[in-house]
XYZ file of C-alpha atoms in Angstrom:
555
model
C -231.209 76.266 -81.753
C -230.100 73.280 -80.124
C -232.613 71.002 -81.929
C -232.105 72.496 -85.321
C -228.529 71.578 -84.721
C -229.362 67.954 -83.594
C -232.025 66.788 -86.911
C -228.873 68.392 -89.071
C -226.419 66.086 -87.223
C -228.976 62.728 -87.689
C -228.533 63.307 -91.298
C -225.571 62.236 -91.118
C -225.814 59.527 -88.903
C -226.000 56.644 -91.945
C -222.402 57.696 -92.671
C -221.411 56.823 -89.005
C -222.931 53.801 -89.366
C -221.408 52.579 -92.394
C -218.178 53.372 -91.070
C -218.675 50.920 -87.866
C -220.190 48.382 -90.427
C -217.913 48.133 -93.244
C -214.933 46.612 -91.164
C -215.065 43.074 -93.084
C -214.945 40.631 -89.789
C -217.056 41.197 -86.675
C -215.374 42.323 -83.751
C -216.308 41.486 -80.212
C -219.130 43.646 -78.536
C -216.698 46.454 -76.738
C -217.424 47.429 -73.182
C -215.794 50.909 -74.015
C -215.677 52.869 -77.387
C -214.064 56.285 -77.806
C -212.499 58.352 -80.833
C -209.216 58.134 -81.402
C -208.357 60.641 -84.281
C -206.638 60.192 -87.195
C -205.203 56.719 -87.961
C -201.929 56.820 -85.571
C -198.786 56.406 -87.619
C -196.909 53.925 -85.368
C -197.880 52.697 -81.627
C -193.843 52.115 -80.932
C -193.155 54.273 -78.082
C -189.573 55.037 -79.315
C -191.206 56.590 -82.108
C -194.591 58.104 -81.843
C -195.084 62.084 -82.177
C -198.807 62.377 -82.134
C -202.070 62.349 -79.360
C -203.472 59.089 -81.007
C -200.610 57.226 -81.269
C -200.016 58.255 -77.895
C -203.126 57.117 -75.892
C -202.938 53.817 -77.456
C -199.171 53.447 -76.319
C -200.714 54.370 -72.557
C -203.231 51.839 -72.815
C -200.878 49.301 -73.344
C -196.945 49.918 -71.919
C -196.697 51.252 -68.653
C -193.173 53.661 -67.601
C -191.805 53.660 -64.039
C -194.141 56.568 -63.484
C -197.794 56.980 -64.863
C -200.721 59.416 -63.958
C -204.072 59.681 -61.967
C -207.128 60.392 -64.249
C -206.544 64.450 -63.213
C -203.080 64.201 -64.513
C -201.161 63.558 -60.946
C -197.983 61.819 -61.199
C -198.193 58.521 -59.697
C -195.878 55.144 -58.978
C -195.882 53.010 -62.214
C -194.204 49.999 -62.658
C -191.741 51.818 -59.911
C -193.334 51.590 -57.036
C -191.002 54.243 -54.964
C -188.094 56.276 -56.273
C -185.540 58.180 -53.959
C -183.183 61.373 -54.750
C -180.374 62.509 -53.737
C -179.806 65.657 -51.509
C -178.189 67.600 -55.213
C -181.436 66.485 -57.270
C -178.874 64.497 -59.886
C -179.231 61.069 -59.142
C -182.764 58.881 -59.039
C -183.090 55.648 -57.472
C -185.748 54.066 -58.722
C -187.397 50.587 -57.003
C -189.481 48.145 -59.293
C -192.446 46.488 -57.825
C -193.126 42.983 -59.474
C -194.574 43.294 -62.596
C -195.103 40.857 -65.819
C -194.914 41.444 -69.671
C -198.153 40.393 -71.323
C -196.409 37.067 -72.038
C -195.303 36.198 -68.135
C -191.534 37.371 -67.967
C -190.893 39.611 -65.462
C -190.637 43.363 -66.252
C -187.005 44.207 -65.086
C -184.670 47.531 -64.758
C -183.035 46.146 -67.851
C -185.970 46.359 -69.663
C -186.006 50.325 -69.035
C -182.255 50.169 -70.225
C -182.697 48.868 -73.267
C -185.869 50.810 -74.565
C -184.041 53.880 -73.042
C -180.653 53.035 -75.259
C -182.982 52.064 -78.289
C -184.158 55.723 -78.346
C -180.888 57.295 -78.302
C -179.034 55.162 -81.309
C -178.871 56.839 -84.267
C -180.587 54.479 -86.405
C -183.745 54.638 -84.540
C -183.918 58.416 -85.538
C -186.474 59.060 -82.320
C -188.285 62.192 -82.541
C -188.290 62.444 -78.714
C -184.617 61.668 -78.169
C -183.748 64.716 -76.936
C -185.864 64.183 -73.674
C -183.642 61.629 -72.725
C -180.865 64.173 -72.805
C -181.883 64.704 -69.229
C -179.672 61.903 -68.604
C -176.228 62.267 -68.185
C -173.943 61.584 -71.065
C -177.548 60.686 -73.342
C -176.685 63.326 -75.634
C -172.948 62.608 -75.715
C -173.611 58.756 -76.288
C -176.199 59.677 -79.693
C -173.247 61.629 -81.012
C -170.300 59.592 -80.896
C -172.663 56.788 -82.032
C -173.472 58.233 -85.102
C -169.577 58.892 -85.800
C -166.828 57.047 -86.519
C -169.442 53.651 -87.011
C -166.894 50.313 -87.873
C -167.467 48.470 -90.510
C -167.673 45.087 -88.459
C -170.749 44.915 -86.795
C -169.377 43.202 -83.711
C -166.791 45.500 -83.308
C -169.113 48.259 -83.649
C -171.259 46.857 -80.926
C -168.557 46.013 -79.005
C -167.668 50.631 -79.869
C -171.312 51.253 -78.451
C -171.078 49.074 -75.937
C -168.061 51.079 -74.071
C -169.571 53.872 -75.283
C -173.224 53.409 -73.345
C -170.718 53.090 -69.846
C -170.656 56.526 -69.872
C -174.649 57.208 -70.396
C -175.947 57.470 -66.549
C -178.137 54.550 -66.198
C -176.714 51.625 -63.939
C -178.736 48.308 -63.516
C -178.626 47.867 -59.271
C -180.391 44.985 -59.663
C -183.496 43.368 -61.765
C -185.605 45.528 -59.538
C -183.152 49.121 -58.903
C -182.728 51.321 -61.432
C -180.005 54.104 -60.818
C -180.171 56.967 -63.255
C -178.117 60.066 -63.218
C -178.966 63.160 -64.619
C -176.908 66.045 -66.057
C -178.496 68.578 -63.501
C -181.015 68.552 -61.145
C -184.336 68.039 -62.914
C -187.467 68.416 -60.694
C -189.845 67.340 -63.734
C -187.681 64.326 -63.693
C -190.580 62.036 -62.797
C -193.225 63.879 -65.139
C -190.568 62.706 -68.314
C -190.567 59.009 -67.203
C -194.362 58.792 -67.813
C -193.310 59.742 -71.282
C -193.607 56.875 -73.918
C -189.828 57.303 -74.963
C -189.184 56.362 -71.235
C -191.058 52.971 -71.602
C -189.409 49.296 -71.073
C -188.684 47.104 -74.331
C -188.896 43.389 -74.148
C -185.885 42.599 -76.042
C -186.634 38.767 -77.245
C -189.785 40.126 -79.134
C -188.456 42.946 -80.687
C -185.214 40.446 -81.544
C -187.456 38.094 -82.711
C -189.752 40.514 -84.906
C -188.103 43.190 -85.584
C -190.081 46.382 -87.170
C -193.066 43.935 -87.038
C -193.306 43.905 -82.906
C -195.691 45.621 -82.809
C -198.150 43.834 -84.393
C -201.282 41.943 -83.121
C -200.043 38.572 -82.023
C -196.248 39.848 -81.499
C -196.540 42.466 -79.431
C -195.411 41.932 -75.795
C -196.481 44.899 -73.485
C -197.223 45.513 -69.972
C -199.717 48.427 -69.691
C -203.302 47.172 -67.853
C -204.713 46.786 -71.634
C -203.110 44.231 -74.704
C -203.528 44.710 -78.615
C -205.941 42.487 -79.913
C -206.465 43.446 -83.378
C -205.587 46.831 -85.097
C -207.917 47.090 -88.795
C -205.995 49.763 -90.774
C -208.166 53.455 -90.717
C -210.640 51.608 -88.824
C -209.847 50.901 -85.000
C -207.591 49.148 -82.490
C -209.088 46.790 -80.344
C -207.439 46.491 -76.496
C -208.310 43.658 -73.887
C -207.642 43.868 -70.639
C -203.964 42.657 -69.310
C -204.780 39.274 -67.207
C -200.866 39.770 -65.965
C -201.261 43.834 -65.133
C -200.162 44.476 -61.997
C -203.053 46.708 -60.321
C -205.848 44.063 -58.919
C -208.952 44.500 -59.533
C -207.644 45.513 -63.330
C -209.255 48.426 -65.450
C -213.122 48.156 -65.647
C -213.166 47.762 -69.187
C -212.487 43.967 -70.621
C -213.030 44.955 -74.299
C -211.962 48.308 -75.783
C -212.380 50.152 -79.438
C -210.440 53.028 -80.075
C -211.955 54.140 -83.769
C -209.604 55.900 -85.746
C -211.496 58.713 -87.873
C -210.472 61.748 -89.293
C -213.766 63.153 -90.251
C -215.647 65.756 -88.022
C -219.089 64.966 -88.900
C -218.264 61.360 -89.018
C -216.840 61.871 -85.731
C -219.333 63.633 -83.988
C -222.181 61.748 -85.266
C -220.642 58.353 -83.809
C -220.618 60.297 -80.496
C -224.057 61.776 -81.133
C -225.503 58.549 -82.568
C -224.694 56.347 -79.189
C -222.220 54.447 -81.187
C -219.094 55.443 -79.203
C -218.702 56.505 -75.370
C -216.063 59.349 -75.740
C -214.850 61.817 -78.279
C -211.372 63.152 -77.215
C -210.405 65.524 -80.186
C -211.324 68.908 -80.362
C -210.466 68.674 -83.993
C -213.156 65.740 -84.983
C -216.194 68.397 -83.580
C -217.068 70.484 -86.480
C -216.484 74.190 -85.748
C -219.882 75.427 -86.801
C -221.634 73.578 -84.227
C -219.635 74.386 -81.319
C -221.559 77.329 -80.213
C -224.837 75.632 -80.223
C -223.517 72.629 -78.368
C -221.336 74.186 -76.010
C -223.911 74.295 -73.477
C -225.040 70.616 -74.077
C -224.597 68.614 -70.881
C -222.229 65.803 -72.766
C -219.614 69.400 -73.885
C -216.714 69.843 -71.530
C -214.008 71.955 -72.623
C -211.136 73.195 -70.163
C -207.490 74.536 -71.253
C -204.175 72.831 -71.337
C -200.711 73.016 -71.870
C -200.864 73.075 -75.584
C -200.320 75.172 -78.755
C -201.554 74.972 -82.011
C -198.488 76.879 -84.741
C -197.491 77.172 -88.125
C -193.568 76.191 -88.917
C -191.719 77.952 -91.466
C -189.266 75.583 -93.686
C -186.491 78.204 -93.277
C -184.279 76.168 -95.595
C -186.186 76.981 -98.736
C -186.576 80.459 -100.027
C -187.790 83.095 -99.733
C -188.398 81.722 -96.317
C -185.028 81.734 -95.326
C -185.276 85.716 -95.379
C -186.550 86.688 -91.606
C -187.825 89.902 -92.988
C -190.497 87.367 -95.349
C -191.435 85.190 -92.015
C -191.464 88.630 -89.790
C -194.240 89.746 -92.710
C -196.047 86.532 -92.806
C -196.433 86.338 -89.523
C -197.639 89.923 -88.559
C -200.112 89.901 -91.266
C -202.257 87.259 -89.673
C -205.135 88.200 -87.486
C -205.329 85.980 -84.384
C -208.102 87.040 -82.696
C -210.188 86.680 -86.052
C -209.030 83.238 -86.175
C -209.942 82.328 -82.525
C -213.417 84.549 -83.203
C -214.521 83.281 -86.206
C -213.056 79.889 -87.220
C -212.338 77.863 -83.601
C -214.862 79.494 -81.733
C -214.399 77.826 -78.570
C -212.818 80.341 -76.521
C -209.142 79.986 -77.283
C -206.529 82.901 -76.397
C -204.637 84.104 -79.403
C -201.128 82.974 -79.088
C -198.233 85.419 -79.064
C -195.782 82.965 -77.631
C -194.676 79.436 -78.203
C -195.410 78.400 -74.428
C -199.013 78.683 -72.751
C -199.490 80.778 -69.809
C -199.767 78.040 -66.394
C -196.143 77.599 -66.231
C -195.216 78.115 -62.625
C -192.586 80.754 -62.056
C -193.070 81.713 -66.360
C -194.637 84.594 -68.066
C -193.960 83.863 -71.790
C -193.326 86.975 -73.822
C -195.928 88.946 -75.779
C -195.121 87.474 -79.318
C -195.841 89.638 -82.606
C -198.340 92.208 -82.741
C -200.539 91.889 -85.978
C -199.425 94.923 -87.800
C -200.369 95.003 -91.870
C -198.278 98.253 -92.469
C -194.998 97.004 -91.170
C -195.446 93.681 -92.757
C -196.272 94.891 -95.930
C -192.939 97.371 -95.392
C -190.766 94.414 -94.269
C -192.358 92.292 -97.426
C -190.608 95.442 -99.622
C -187.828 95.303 -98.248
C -187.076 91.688 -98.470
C -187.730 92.401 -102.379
C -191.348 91.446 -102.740
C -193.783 94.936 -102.666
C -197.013 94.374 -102.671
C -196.280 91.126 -103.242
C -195.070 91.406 -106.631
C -192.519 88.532 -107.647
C -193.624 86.303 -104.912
C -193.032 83.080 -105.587
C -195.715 79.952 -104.937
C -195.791 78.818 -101.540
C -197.692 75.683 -100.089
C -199.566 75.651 -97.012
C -198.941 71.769 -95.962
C -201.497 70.771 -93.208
C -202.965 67.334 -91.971
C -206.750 66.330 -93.107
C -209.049 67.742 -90.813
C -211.931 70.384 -90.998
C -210.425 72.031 -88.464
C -207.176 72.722 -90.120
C -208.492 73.151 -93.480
C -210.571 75.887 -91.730
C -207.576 77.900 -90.464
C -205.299 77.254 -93.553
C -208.593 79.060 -95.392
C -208.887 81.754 -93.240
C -204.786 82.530 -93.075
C -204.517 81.647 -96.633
C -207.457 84.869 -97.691
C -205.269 87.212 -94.893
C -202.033 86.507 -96.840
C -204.076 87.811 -99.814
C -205.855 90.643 -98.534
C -203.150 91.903 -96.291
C -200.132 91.283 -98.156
C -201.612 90.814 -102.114
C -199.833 86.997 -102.105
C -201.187 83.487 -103.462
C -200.293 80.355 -100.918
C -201.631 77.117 -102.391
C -203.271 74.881 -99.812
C -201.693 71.503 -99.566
C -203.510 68.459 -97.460
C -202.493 65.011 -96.473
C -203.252 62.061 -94.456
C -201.966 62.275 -91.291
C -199.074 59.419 -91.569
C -197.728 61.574 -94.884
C -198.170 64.824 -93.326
C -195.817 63.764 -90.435
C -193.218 62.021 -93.173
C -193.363 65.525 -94.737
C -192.399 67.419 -91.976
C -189.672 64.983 -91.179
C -188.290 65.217 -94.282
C -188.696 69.198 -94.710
C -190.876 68.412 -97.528
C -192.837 71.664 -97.431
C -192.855 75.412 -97.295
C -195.707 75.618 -94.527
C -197.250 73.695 -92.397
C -199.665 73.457 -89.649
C -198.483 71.834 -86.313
C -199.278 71.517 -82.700
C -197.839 70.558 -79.740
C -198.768 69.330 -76.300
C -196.285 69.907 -73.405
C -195.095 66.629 -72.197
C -194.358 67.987 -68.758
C -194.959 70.940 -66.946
C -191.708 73.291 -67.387
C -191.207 75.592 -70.790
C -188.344 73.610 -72.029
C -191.401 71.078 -73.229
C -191.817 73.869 -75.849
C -188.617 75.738 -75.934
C -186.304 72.499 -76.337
C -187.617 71.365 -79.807
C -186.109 74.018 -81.363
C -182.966 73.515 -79.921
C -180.314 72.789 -83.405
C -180.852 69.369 -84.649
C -183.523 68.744 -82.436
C -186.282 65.559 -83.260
C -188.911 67.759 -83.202
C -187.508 71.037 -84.868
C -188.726 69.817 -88.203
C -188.103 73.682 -89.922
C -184.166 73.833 -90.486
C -183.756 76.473 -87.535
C -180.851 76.714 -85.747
C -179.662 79.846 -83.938
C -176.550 80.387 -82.159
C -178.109 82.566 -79.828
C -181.245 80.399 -78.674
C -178.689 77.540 -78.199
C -176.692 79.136 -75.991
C -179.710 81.058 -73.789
C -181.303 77.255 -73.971
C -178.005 75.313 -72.539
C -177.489 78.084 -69.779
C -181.203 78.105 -68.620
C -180.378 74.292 -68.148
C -177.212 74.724 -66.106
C -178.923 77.235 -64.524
C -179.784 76.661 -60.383
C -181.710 79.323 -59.572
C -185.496 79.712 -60.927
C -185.689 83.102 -61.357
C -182.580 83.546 -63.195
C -183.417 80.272 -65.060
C -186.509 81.925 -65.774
C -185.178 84.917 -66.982
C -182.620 82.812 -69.712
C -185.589 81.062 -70.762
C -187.777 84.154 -71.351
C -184.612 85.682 -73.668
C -184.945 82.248 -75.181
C -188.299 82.307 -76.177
C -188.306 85.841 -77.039
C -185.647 85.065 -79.692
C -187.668 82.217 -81.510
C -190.804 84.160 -81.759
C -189.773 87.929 -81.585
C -186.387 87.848 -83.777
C -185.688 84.632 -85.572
C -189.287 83.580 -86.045
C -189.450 80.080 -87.553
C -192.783 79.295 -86.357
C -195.929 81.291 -85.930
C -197.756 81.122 -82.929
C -201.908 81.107 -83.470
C -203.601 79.761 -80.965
C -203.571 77.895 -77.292
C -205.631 75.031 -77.730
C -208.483 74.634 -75.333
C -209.792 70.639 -75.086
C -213.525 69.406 -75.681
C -214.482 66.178 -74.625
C -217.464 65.350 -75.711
C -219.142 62.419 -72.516
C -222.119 62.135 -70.957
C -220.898 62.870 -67.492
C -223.634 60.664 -65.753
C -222.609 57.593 -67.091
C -218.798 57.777 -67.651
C -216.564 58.371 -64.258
C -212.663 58.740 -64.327
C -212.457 61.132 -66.725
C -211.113 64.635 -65.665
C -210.003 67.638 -67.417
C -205.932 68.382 -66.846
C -203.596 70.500 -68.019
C -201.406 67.351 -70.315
C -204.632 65.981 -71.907
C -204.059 62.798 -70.676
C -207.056 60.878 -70.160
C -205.847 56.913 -69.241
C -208.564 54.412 -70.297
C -207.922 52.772 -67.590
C -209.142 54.835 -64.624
C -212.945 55.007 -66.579
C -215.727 53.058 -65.551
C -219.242 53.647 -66.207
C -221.245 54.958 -63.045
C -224.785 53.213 -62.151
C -227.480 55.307 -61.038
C -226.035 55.668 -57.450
C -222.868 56.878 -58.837
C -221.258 53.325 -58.116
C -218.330 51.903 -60.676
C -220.362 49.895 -62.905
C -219.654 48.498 -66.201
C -222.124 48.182 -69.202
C -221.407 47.242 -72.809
C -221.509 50.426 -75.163
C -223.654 50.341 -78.522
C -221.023 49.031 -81.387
């Protein structure tokens, strides 16, 4: 079965090949080469949203925390960080460090890429997790209001503003930052990219461009080289990072490719080292090449959903998204389409939260969806107006928008028109509420269920479907204030049980389980955790006594 699979996969091994070939100028041989994904739509850490974006950012800024290769919070550019006895105020002590370009990495550096996600014009996606911080939250609003007409004066308005935001500059190398409540996770949100330094003079000096090849100033243990559009990024090793010896690799590709079979034939081919996205193996295949010795799947904290625009009709009618939702068969999705032994999803939040059960979620249940359906005007889904089914191009996703798509039919007698686009578009369509419905997933950022449950929060970055409820606001804000853990627990469960029991914006479908696909005799520092963070540097290829050892890959 196993070979049959294999002579399939070589013919398309030519397409693989022209991919790597048809770059225009030759790169350097790499010493590394994984899969990225799709082509990341920006590697500015104040901005990014998405898994490939992401584990370029990691490669190349560092936060004042960071994590082992099995997901372990560890000192970053902090090297030690003290709390007080009420959990609300972090001290934390920089260990010297350079930028890329020499200058030393300082605690205003943190300041100013932490202010830069909370002003208003930056429009962060992720701004909300700095709302940890005391007065954060406050300091976004007023900045958005009341803006003078004189930009110094307005500066001078933020300026007195940002007093009140609890972050206070000790020193170049103590950083004091106080929070809103106590926050145990507190460390796990620094490693975030939102919570990465800035070096001001470049981004001055470039503006939106800083983050180009031969602008950008970073200080993770790798440096952007060269970045080809829908091709790859290219990272060298950091001569200034701060860990000696430095990562093992000199010379990194990270190939951005959205294809499955292009994917997994680069991997199968010997033409890159690593394959990181579950959604670039082609579903068919996984059963034969599960038990292949290069497969490794494990679960993680992460969720794969549909959102409901509940701004546009009839989708602002709970009784329509109540129907939609509990006419979907989950386990025939997990069964039949991703076939790689994912749970069916009830809930927003994954089970592995410490102290959480998430609720049940929606039981499929064609009868009282179809009833519901009637009664929001539509039986037997007569008068139904056209929907679109907005997802991002992969085979994976076009899979389950196929599948859900022939269930609204069957079960409820509706038409949804399938809608696909690049992944930079997609995300610029969800921003902008430019759909009906759309695919989405999300990976918790930490380990708590407010990495799920706070998105949607009203107005929140990440909300991206018009919700807002009264009710999960207020359950959300007094699980924060909350001390105890069971009764903060408790709030959080009501919470949760509100988005995807009552008000249903989003549709749970699926916990996402991660495949790797390695060859686990040759590459070392990899391990499976429960973020899916896998940081470049920590890899080395093994020799045959299991030493660190590097060799040049293929490309």
């Amino acid at each position: 079965m196993v070979r049959a699979v294999s002579i399939a996969c070589f013919a398309l091994v030519a397409t693989a090949v022209l991919f790597l070939s048809g770059c225009g100028a030759a790169f350097e041989k790499a010493d590394f080469t994984f899969i990225n994904g799709a082509e990341p739509q920006t590697i500015d850490p104040a901005l990014l949203v998405g898994q490939p974006d992401g584990r370029i950012v990691h490669s190349t800024f560092e936060g004042l925390a960071c994590r082992s290769a099995d997901g372990i919070i560890q000192p970053g550019v902090a090297e030690r960080w003290d709390i007080s006895p009420d959990g609300r105020v972090y001290t934390f002590h920089l260990r010297d460090s350079t930028w890329s370009n020499g200058d030393p990495v300082t605690a205003t550096d943190f300041v100013r890429g932490w202010r830069r996600v909370i002003e208003p014009e930056t429009s962060a996606a992720y701004a909300e997790l700095l709302f940890f911080i005391a007065g954060a939250k406050d300091y976004l609003t007023a900045a958005a209001k009341d803006k003078l007409k004189d930009p110094v004066q307005e500066q001078a308005r933020r300026d007195e503003l940002f007093k009140k935001v609890g972050v206070r500059v000790v020193d170049d190398k103590t950083l004091e930052v106080r929070l809103s409540q106590p926050t145990p996770f507190f460390p796990q949100l620094c490693v975030n990219p939102c919570y990465m330094p800035i070096h001001g003079p470049t981004l001055e000096k470039y503006g939106n461009r800083w983050t180009r090849p031969g602008n950008i100033v970073s200080n993770g243990a790798y440096i952007l080289a060269d970045w080809r559009l829908q091709d790859r990024f290219v990272l060298k090793q950091n001569p200034r990072y701060w860990r000696k010896p430095g990562p093992a690799f000199k010379t990194v590709h990270a190939l951005s490719v959205k294809d499955a079979a292009t994917a997994f034939n680069l991997f199968y081919a010997g033409k890159a080292d690593l394959l990181l996205d579950k959604g670039l193996v082609p579903a068919q295949i996984i059963p034969q090449i599960s038990k292949e010795p290069w497969f490794n799947s494990n679960p993680f904290l992460a969720t794969y959903f549909y959102r409901f625009n509940v701004t546009r009709k009839p989708l602002d009618d709970v009784r329509v998204r109540l129907a939609l939702s509990m006419a979907v068969d989950k386990n025939a999705i997990v069964s039949h389409i991703t076939r790689a032994g994912e749970p069916a999803a009830g809930s927003l939040t994954p089970p592995g939260m410490q102290g959480y059960k998430p609720p049940a979620g929606l039981p499929f249940n064609i009868a009282e969806a179809k009833r519901l359906l009637a009664e929001a005007g539509f039986p037997d889904g007569a008068n139904f107006p056209d929907l679109k089914l907005l997802y991002n191009d992969s085979d994976m996703n076009e899979a389950v928008a196929t599948g859900i798509q022939a269930m609204w039919k069957q079960n409820l007698n509706i038409s949804i028109e399938l809608r696909k686009q690049d992944w930079k578009s997609y995300l610029d369509s969800l921003n902008k509420l430019n759909y009906d419905i759309a695919r989405s997933s999300w990976v918790g950022d930490y380990q708590d269920p407010t990495t799920f449950l706070d998105m949607f929060v009203t107005g929140g970055g990440n909300n991206r479907t018009g919700y807002s409820s009264k009710e999960f606001d207020t359950l959300q804000a007094q699980a924060a204030a909350e001390p105890d853990p069971v009764k903060r627990a408790e709030l959080l469960y009501k919470s949760e049980v509100v988005l995807v029991e009552k008000d249903v914006p989003i549709l749970p479908l699926y916990f996402i389980v991660g495949i790797a696909l390695y060859h686990k005799d040759k590459l070392g520092g990899f391990a499976p955790n429960v973020v899916d963070e896998h940081p470049i540097r920590h890899m080395y290829f093994k020799d045959k006594a299991g030493e660190k050892k590097v060799e040049l890959s293929t490309p």
